């Protein structure tokens, strides 16, 4: 399937499309893929910034098959290499990885395949590549290109810094004529500049894709009873789907997983405190089985390439929009509708304000941290399209509201909170700015608790003046006052509230305050989107038996080979089978995601499932 070297651009484009069609069974490239493939196929360097699920892999895999020689792919994690190699082998592409997990004789076998020119792609970790032994080996064989995956690992600004990546500058020195392609989903300017400088990509063409993830439905709800809300959400929208639930603490992941199991969901725990073997076993089950839910700390994620994660839920507020975007980005890599749902509450806001107050960095560092948290809170308290706000944060402009977030689907009602807010601020002030929310609420709602009586606060003129407002509304109001920076939390660690200078206008009656009216159930927050975010729900009830039968066959085939089901076929390919009901191999070949190799391996198997279904229905 390899072709010669120099070709006119048009021929290159046509050749790339042929490779895409025959090997992957896809009709066309997405957005910038075609241009990137052409750049690399014609021997030039490239830097590719694309969101998770955007389709970065094809950007180097297609040119790898177009150019003579073996492509060397640098990847930070074994699990990522394994997943990629398993996927490529299914496509009939000659791929392998070298890692310390292999036996010496296995590694030697792969090296001799490389020397014999029997590999299209070879994956390895950076620390292995930069050894003189590997570099000498690579000098002896034709190389089509170098692809540096997760290239942000070279930057200390990012969260995944790996010092081994710094050694990759050696590629520019030792292989000046071989195209290098760096890929990442981390887009910020400092990281980008680092990648260019440290990987010596000054001459690379830079491709920046939109960071929008149109198939993700964004939902953020105030947290009341997190467990009830979570199970309600999963039951209604993702009852048979795989998902990730993020919690802040290890203890909480265990508690939530237990609760989900008790309610009949297949839930597993993942956090850094588990024994390595258990962690790995849980991760493997999540990848290999269908519909498993992992309840995890943020230790879980890097290296999770599972394409059909249908939901990501957060039970605690992420510390920044960058973190939120990365974690939610693990949903819906296959492009099918998926939901991300964040539950957050007053306690989150207090905790974050507290951490900020106590942080010990320089003033500049604190300002930076405050901006990051403020942006996260703004997203939570938004009254306009969430996606527009998110993308704006990443310097991207979206002209119209998206139509695929909770606010677009059901606009947020606001209410005039001027009077109650004034009352709340006065209560904080009159009690001496020495108490937390719960105490101030006791005073506002006229509770004659021991504490209140002991302080004589039942004497205050405003004692009990807030009785007509529901407790839930008061909490929502305090949360929003904190999120807007009108109230501050003290450094003392007790959640003591004090007034921010910004609230003066409100207290003096010069400004008004409009707040969002909280909605707290998933049911309240969905309408036209009902069930839209569920891949299984795209299947009519009449087609459910076929959907289940196709999934069952996929699982059998996957288990027999010890690979995850999505490596055999993506959900989208099975859904296309249901839609088009192919009854011959020729018709099967038209389905997206079925290239030559998969048609040959699995075409008949899946045709049999469809035929049997047709017979039963007839
Ligand atoms: P990334 O590495 O950017 O997160 P992947 O390369 O894993 O994304 O691609 C995400 C999914 O999109 C994969 O399932 C891939 O097969 C699919 N995909 C990528 N490009 C195309 C395309 N041109 N047509 C159809 N599906 C595609
Ligand atoms: Zn929207």
CSV table of C-alpha atoms and ligand atoms in Angstrom, one decimal, residues 385-387 401-405 408, ligand 2:
chain,number,residue,atom,x,y,z
A,385,UNK,CA,-24.8,29.7,26.4
A,386,UNK,CA,-22.1,27.7,28.3
A,387,UNK,CA,-20.3,26.7,25.1
A,401,UNK,CA,-25.5,30.3,21.1
A,402,UNK,CA,-24.8,26.6,20.6
A,403,UNK,CA,-28.3,25.0,21.1
A,404,UNK,CA,-26.6,22.0,22.8
A,405,UNK,CA,-26.2,23.1,26.4
A,408,UNK,CA,-29.6,27.0,25.3
B,2,LIG,ZN1,-25.3,26.7,24.4
